Amino acid sequence: ALMIAAVELLQVPTWRGVQVSVGYPMVIAVALTYQPEVAALVALVSASDPREFRREVSLLRALFNRCQVTLAVLAASAAFHAFSSVSEEFLQILPAALLAIVVDYAITLSLVTTGVALLYGVRPLTVASELLGRGQEFLVSYVGLGLLGTALAKLNSIDGVEWWSVIIVIAPLLFARQMFLRTQSLEEAHKELQEREQVLRSLSNAMAEERADERQKIAAYLHDDLAQVLFRLSIQVDVARKLLDKGEIPETAEQLEKIKESKQDTSDRIRALIRQLHRSPLGAKGLADALESFTDEVGRDSGVTFHHQVEDVQMPAPIALLIYKIAGEGVMNALKHAQATDIWITVSEHDDDLVLQLRDNGRGFDTAAPGPEGHFGMAMMRERAQVGGGRFEVESTPGQGTTITIRFPTSLLQQDPQPSGNGSDPGAGTPGGHASPGTTAPTEPVADGSRGTVHV
């Protein structure tokens, strides 16, 4: 029990709350070596979780975790000893050992599926599919480690080997832990890279659309305003030439004064257009007007009151577009899920950061629980913030609203905008071992790939 507890404490954190250990082969060895009641007692005592010592899991949840593991080991041990004994030959005990492994996993699957479904309101089929994973990974991880536990149980029954076999097996398990940790880090880095590439593609497409929209507005402005002024100027020049030919000097001077006024009007309009485009990374409207127009459109007939406080801060066009997209995603999430009556949007410069804050007075949520099934709005907002070098923070409590804060370093604001060439679930374990609901879980479904005992 002490050895298993020690190995269980050496867990690998994965997927924002899923904890993976490599103690499963030793647990199976206990189930095959001892009678069901003894094996269950050992499992109950040794089912360690570092979060219990850090008080990150409640007493009730820790008790559920331990009882889940205990029941699985009890059923596996009973199934094995009903047909075989560890004292028999290895090939003779193998069928009964496989039965014990299947029974252990069936109990784990049913209990964890029920626990996570009740705790987080997730469909049981979704939880079960994440636990099962792909068939090949099930065979390699869960059954493979179970067979390693069977070999350990057989070695432990040989006179002169016994406890040395446990020590011998612990060493490769610890090496496997380190290899798994490295592999998991690479998998997470690859997944993060893919998500960032998706956000960058989305951002690039959005910027292309903004540029096309901006060109259309410039063309309309030139046609409707500047073209009319220039046409009037050309007429005034023709009139002045005719007056000069007739020798009407006073009238010519008066007409020249009108030409001067038209020229000044044209210059003022061109300067205003240049100034507006220079200050506005979002077409001709600017960030403040763009956000207000967006909320007016999506909030129509929603009964939600929007409060805007957007300071006039100089920023690169990509950062302004990121802020616009993040704010839009946050507003849509609040409208769909928060049931709020008021939403506040604030953009300001504070200390060394450009701060975007989205706040609502809706129903809030538990930030430690998985997000709604099939919704990735929060993840997209976080990835967009990371693309721009920002920090993403969420504060929410059920019944007390939600506040989302994104901080971009002001060093980004000192960069000149780059001109373009033309002108951003529920936690589940794996079939590698025991799984238990814990305090936190992924905000989105995760792919299977763990090895060993899992506490969610």
PDB file of N, CA, C and O in Angstrom, residues 21-63:
ATOM      1  N   SER A  21      -1.356   9.056 -13.400  1.00  0.00           N
ATOM      2  CA  SER A  21      -0.261   8.388 -12.696  1.00  0.00           C
ATOM      3  C   SER A  21      -0.020   7.032 -13.340  1.00  0.00           C
ATOM      4  O   SER A  21      -0.758   6.608 -14.227  1.00  0.00           O
ATOM      5  N   VAL A  22       1.018   6.336 -12.885  1.00  0.00           N
ATOM      6  CA  VAL A  22       1.379   5.051 -13.500  1.00  0.00           C
ATOM      7  C   VAL A  22       1.298   3.919 -12.481  1.00  0.00           C
ATOM      8  O   VAL A  22       2.016   2.934 -12.585  1.00  0.00           O
ATOM      9  N   GLY A  23       0.425   4.043 -11.511  1.00  0.00           N
ATOM     10  CA  GLY A  23       0.317   3.012 -10.482  1.00  0.00           C
ATOM     11  C   GLY A  23      -0.639   1.887 -10.808  1.00  0.00           C
ATOM     12  O   GLY A  23      -0.793   0.956 -10.009  1.00  0.00           O
ATOM     13  N   TYR A  24      -1.277   1.935 -11.984  1.00  0.00           N
ATOM     14  CA  TYR A  24      -2.289   0.927 -12.300  1.00  0.00           C
ATOM     15  C   TYR A  24      -1.754  -0.504 -12.323  1.00  0.00           C
ATOM     16  O   TYR A  24      -2.411  -1.410 -11.810  1.00  0.00           O
ATOM     17  N   PRO A  25      -0.564  -0.793 -12.908  1.00  0.00           N
ATOM     18  CA  PRO A  25      -0.074  -2.184 -12.872  1.00  0.00           C
ATOM     19  C   PRO A  25       0.065  -2.719 -11.452  1.00  0.00           C
ATOM     20  O   PRO A  25      -0.233  -3.893 -11.195  1.00  0.00           O
ATOM     21  N   MET A  26       0.478  -1.892 -10.507  1.00  0.00           N
ATOM     22  CA  MET A  26       0.627  -2.343  -9.133  1.00  0.00           C
ATOM     23  C   MET A  26      -0.740  -2.613  -8.503  1.00  0.00           C
ATOM     24  O   MET A  26      -0.904  -3.545  -7.703  1.00  0.00           O
ATOM     25  N   VAL A  27      -1.747  -1.799  -8.873  1.00  0.00           N
ATOM     26  CA  VAL A  27      -3.096  -2.024  -8.354  1.00  0.00           C
ATOM     27  C   VAL A  27      -3.651  -3.355  -8.855  1.00  0.00           C
ATOM     28  O   VAL A  27      -4.266  -4.128  -8.098  1.00  0.00           O
ATOM     29  N   ILE A  28      -3.443  -3.657 -10.130  1.00  0.00           N
ATOM     30  CA  ILE A  28      -3.892  -4.935 -10.682  1.00  0.00           C
ATOM     31  C   ILE A  28      -3.151  -6.088 -10.022  1.00  0.00           C
ATOM     32  O   ILE A  28      -3.733  -7.155  -9.718  1.00  0.00           O
ATOM     33  N   ALA A  29      -1.839  -5.918  -9.767  1.00  0.00           N
ATOM     34  CA  ALA A  29      -1.075  -6.972  -9.088  1.00  0.00           C
ATOM     35  C   ALA A  29      -1.649  -7.260  -7.712  1.00  0.00           C
ATOM     36  O   ALA A  29      -1.733  -8.424  -7.281  1.00  0.00           O
ATOM     37  N   VAL A  30      -2.067  -6.227  -6.992  1.00  0.00           N
ATOM     38  CA  VAL A  30      -2.695  -6.424  -5.684  1.00  0.00           C
ATOM     39  C   VAL A  30      -4.008  -7.178  -5.824  1.00  0.00           C
ATOM     40  O   VAL A  30      -4.323  -8.087  -5.044  1.00  0.00           O
ATOM     41  N   ALA A  31      -4.811  -6.805  -6.840  1.00  0.00           N
ATOM     42  CA  ALA A  31      -6.101  -7.467  -7.048  1.00  0.00           C
ATOM     43  C   ALA A  31      -5.934  -8.951  -7.334  1.00  0.00           C
ATOM     44  O   ALA A  31      -6.753  -9.780  -6.903  1.00  0.00           O
ATOM     45  N   LEU A  32      -4.858  -9.334  -8.055  1.00  0.00           N
ATOM     46  CA  LEU A  32      -4.647 -10.741  -8.390  1.00  0.00           C
ATOM     47  C   LEU A  32      -3.949 -11.493  -7.265  1.00  0.00           C
ATOM     48  O   LEU A  32      -4.128 -12.717  -7.122  1.00  0.00           O
ATOM     49  N   THR A  33      -3.166 -10.803  -6.465  1.00  0.00           N
ATOM     50  CA  THR A  33      -2.380 -11.473  -5.420  1.00  0.00           C
ATOM     51  C   THR A  33      -3.217 -11.782  -4.190  1.00  0.00           C
ATOM     52  O   THR A  33      -3.134 -12.879  -3.616  1.00  0.00           O
ATOM     53  N   TYR A  34      -4.037 -10.844  -3.759  1.00  0.00           N
ATOM     54  CA  TYR A  34      -4.766 -10.981  -2.500  1.00  0.00           C
ATOM     55  C   TYR A  34      -6.240 -11.257  -2.741  1.00  0.00           C
ATOM     56  O   TYR A  34      -6.765 -11.011  -3.822  1.00  0.00           O
ATOM     57  N   GLN A  35      -6.903 -11.733  -1.695  1.00  0.00           N
ATOM     58  CA  GLN A  35      -8.335 -11.963  -1.756  1.00  0.00           C
ATOM     59  C   GLN A  35      -9.064 -10.618  -1.902  1.00  0.00           C
ATOM     60  O   GLN A  35      -8.523  -9.564  -1.565  1.00  0.00           O
ATOM     61  N   PRO A  36     -10.303 -10.637  -2.432  1.00  0.00           N
ATOM     62  CA  PRO A  36     -11.000  -9.389  -2.761  1.00  0.00           C
ATOM     63  C   PRO A  36     -11.050  -8.372  -1.631  1.00  0.00           C
ATOM     64  O   PRO A  36     -10.773  -7.186  -1.843  1.00  0.00           O
ATOM     65  N   GLU A  37     -11.379  -8.837  -0.408  1.00  0.00           N
ATOM     66  CA  GLU A  37     -11.525  -7.869   0.684  1.00  0.00           C
ATOM     67  C   GLU A  37     -10.185  -7.225   1.049  1.00  0.00           C
ATOM     68  O   GLU A  37     -10.109  -6.037   1.362  1.00  0.00           O
ATOM     69  N   VAL A  38      -9.097  -8.018   0.988  1.00  0.00           N
ATOM     70  CA  VAL A  38      -7.774  -7.472   1.298  1.00  0.00           C
ATOM     71  C   VAL A  38      -7.326  -6.509   0.192  1.00  0.00           C
ATOM     72  O   VAL A  38      -6.804  -5.415   0.460  1.00  0.00           O
ATOM     73  N   ALA A  39      -7.513  -6.930  -1.070  1.00  0.00           N
ATOM     74  CA  ALA A  39      -7.130  -6.065  -2.196  1.00  0.00           C
ATOM     75  C   ALA A  39      -7.895  -4.742  -2.164  1.00  0.00           C
ATOM     76  O   ALA A  39      -7.335  -3.672  -2.429  1.00  0.00           O
ATOM     77  N   ALA A  40      -9.199  -4.813  -1.824  1.00  0.00           N
ATOM     78  CA  ALA A  40      -9.999  -3.593  -1.753  1.00  0.00           C
ATOM     79  C   ALA A  40      -9.493  -2.666  -0.655  1.00  0.00           C
ATOM     80  O   ALA A  40      -9.436  -1.439  -0.825  1.00  0.00           O
ATOM     81  N   LEU A  41      -9.098  -3.238   0.493  1.00  0.00           N
ATOM     82  CA  LEU A  41      -8.588  -2.423   1.590  1.00  0.00           C
ATOM     83  C   LEU A  41      -7.274  -1.737   1.192  1.00  0.00           C
ATOM     84  O   LEU A  41      -7.055  -0.548   1.482  1.00  0.00           O
ATOM     85  N   VAL A  42      -6.401  -2.474   0.506  1.00  0.00           N
ATOM     86  CA  VAL A  42      -5.136  -1.888   0.048  1.00  0.00           C
ATOM     87  C   VAL A  42      -5.408  -0.744  -0.936  1.00  0.00           C
ATOM     88  O   VAL A  42      -4.784   0.325  -0.864  1.00  0.00           O
ATOM     89  N   ALA A  43      -6.363  -0.948  -1.856  1.00  0.00           N
ATOM     90  CA  ALA A  43      -6.694   0.092  -2.834  1.00  0.00           C
ATOM     91  C   ALA A  43      -7.264   1.330  -2.150  1.00  0.00           C
ATOM     92  O   ALA A  43      -6.948   2.463  -2.515  1.00  0.00           O
ATOM     93  N   LEU A  44      -8.094   1.116  -1.138  1.00  0.00           N
ATOM     94  CA  LEU A  44      -8.698   2.238  -0.422  1.00  0.00           C
ATOM     95  C   LEU A  44      -7.638   3.082   0.277  1.00  0.00           C
ATOM     96  O   LEU A  44      -7.678   4.318   0.249  1.00  0.00           O
ATOM     97  N   VAL A  45      -6.672   2.417   0.886  1.00  0.00           N
ATOM     98  CA  VAL A  45      -5.638   3.134   1.630  1.00  0.00           C
ATOM     99  C   VAL A  45      -4.651   3.821   0.686  1.00  0.00           C
ATOM    100  O   VAL A  45      -4.177   4.930   0.952  1.00  0.00           O
ATOM    101  N   SER A  46      -4.334   3.175  -0.422  1.00  0.00           N
ATOM    102  CA  SER A  46      -3.257   3.666  -1.293  1.00  0.00           C
ATOM    103  C   SER A  46      -3.727   4.603  -2.393  1.00  0.00           C
ATOM    104  O   SER A  46      -2.905   5.151  -3.121  1.00  0.00           O
ATOM    105  N   ALA A  47      -5.043   4.819  -2.529  1.00  0.00           N
ATOM    106  CA  ALA A  47      -5.553   5.673  -3.607  1.00  0.00           C
ATOM    107  C   ALA A  47      -5.251   7.133  -3.287  1.00  0.00           C
ATOM    108  O   ALA A  47      -6.111   7.907  -2.887  1.00  0.00           O
ATOM    109  N   SER A  48      -4.010   7.525  -3.474  1.00  0.00           N
ATOM    110  CA  SER A  48      -3.562   8.862  -3.095  1.00  0.00           C
ATOM    111  C   SER A  48      -3.771   9.848  -4.234  1.00  0.00           C
ATOM    112  O   SER A  48      -3.703   9.498  -5.413  1.00  0.00           O
ATOM    113  N   ASP A  49      -4.001  11.092  -3.858  1.00  0.00           N
ATOM    114  CA  ASP A  49      -4.147  12.184  -4.809  1.00  0.00           C
ATOM    115  C   ASP A  49      -3.476  13.408  -4.193  1.00  0.00           C
ATOM    116  O   ASP A  49      -3.874  13.853  -3.116  1.00  0.00           O
ATOM    117  N   PRO A  50      -2.447  13.973  -4.850  1.00  0.00           N
ATOM    118  CA  PRO A  50      -1.760  15.140  -4.272  1.00  0.00           C
ATOM    119  C   PRO A  50      -2.694  16.294  -3.968  1.00  0.00           C
ATOM    120  O   PRO A  50      -2.442  17.083  -3.058  1.00  0.00           O
ATOM    121  N   ARG A  51      -3.793  16.393  -4.685  1.00  0.00           N
ATOM    122  CA  ARG A  51      -4.713  17.501  -4.464  1.00  0.00           C
ATOM    123  C   ARG A  51      -5.418  17.410  -3.125  1.00  0.00           C
ATOM    124  O   ARG A  51      -5.902  18.415  -2.602  1.00  0.00           O
ATOM    125  N   GLU A  52      -5.496  16.194  -2.564  1.00  0.00           N
ATOM    126  CA  GLU A  52      -6.077  16.065  -1.236  1.00  0.00           C
ATOM    127  C   GLU A  52      -5.220  16.789  -0.196  1.00  0.00           C
ATOM    128  O   GLU A  52      -5.749  17.453   0.703  1.00  0.00           O
ATOM    129  N   PHE A  53      -3.895  16.683  -0.326  1.00  0.00           N
ATOM    130  CA  PHE A  53      -3.007  17.346   0.624  1.00  0.00           C
ATOM    131  C   PHE A  53      -3.011  18.860   0.419  1.00  0.00           C
ATOM    132  O   PHE A  53      -2.777  19.619   1.366  1.00  0.00           O
ATOM    133  N   ARG A  54      -3.270  19.294  -0.791  1.00  0.00           N
ATOM    134  CA  ARG A  54      -3.326  20.735  -1.062  1.00  0.00           C
ATOM    135  C   ARG A  54      -4.724  21.293  -0.855  1.00  0.00           C
ATOM    136  O   ARG A  54      -4.973  22.477  -1.100  1.00  0.00           O
ATOM    137  N   ARG A  55      -5.668  20.434  -0.429  1.00  0.00           N
ATOM    138  CA  ARG A  55      -7.052  20.817  -0.167  1.00  0.00           C
ATOM    139  C   ARG A  55      -7.725  21.406  -1.399  1.00  0.00           C
ATOM    140  O   ARG A  55      -8.508  22.350  -1.315  1.00  0.00           O
ATOM    141  N   GLU A  56      -7.407  20.825  -2.534  1.00  0.00           N
ATOM    142  CA  GLU A  56      -8.018  21.254  -3.784  1.00  0.00           C
ATOM    143  C   GLU A  56      -9.242  20.428  -4.134  1.00  0.00           C
ATOM    144  O   GLU A  56      -9.949  20.748  -5.095  1.00  0.00           O
ATOM    145  N   VAL A  57      -9.479  19.338  -3.395  1.00  0.00           N
ATOM    146  CA  VAL A  57     -10.681  18.531  -3.587  1.00  0.00           C
ATOM    147  C   VAL A  57     -11.405  18.451  -2.261  1.00  0.00           C
ATOM    148  O   VAL A  57     -10.785  18.393  -1.192  1.00  0.00           O
ATOM    149  N   SER A  58     -12.723  18.458  -2.337  1.00  0.00           N
ATOM    150  CA  SER A  58     -13.517  18.381  -1.113  1.00  0.00           C
ATOM    151  C   SER A  58     -13.435  16.980  -0.516  1.00  0.00           C
ATOM    152  O   SER A  58     -13.040  16.010  -1.170  1.00  0.00           O
ATOM    153  N   LEU A  59     -13.815  16.878   0.759  1.00  0.00           N
ATOM    154  CA  LEU A  59     -13.794  15.580   1.439  1.00  0.00           C
ATOM    155  C   LEU A  59     -14.727  14.592   0.760  1.00  0.00           C
ATOM    156  O   LEU A  59     -14.399  13.416   0.587  1.00  0.00           O
ATOM    157  N   LEU A  60     -15.896  15.063   0.354  1.00  0.00           N
ATOM    158  CA  LEU A  60     -16.858  14.171  -0.299  1.00  0.00           C
ATOM    159  C   LEU A  60     -16.327  13.657  -1.633  1.00  0.00           C
ATOM    160  O   LEU A  60     -16.456  12.483  -1.962  1.00  0.00           O
ATOM    161  N   ARG A  61     -15.693  14.546  -2.390  1.00  0.00           N
ATOM    162  CA  ARG A  61     -15.174  14.120  -3.689  1.00  0.00           C
ATOM    163  C   ARG A  61     -13.979  13.190  -3.528  1.00  0.00           C
ATOM    164  O   ARG A  61     -13.809  12.235  -4.292  1.00  0.00           O
ATOM    165  N   ALA A  62     -13.124  13.455  -2.548  1.00  0.00           N
ATOM    166  CA  ALA A  62     -11.997  12.558  -2.287  1.00  0.00           C
ATOM    167  C   ALA A  62     -12.499  11.169  -1.877  1.00  0.00           C
ATOM    168  O   ALA A  62     -11.938  10.145  -2.285  1.00  0.00           O
ATOM    169  N   LEU A  63     -13.576  11.156  -1.088  1.00  0.00           N
ATOM    170  CA  LEU A  63     -14.148   9.862  -0.674  1.00  0.00           C
ATOM    171  C   LEU A  63     -14.716   9.124  -1.881  1.00  0.00           C
ATOM    172  O   LEU A  63     -14.562   7.904  -2.011  1.00  0.00           O
TER     173      LEU A  63
END
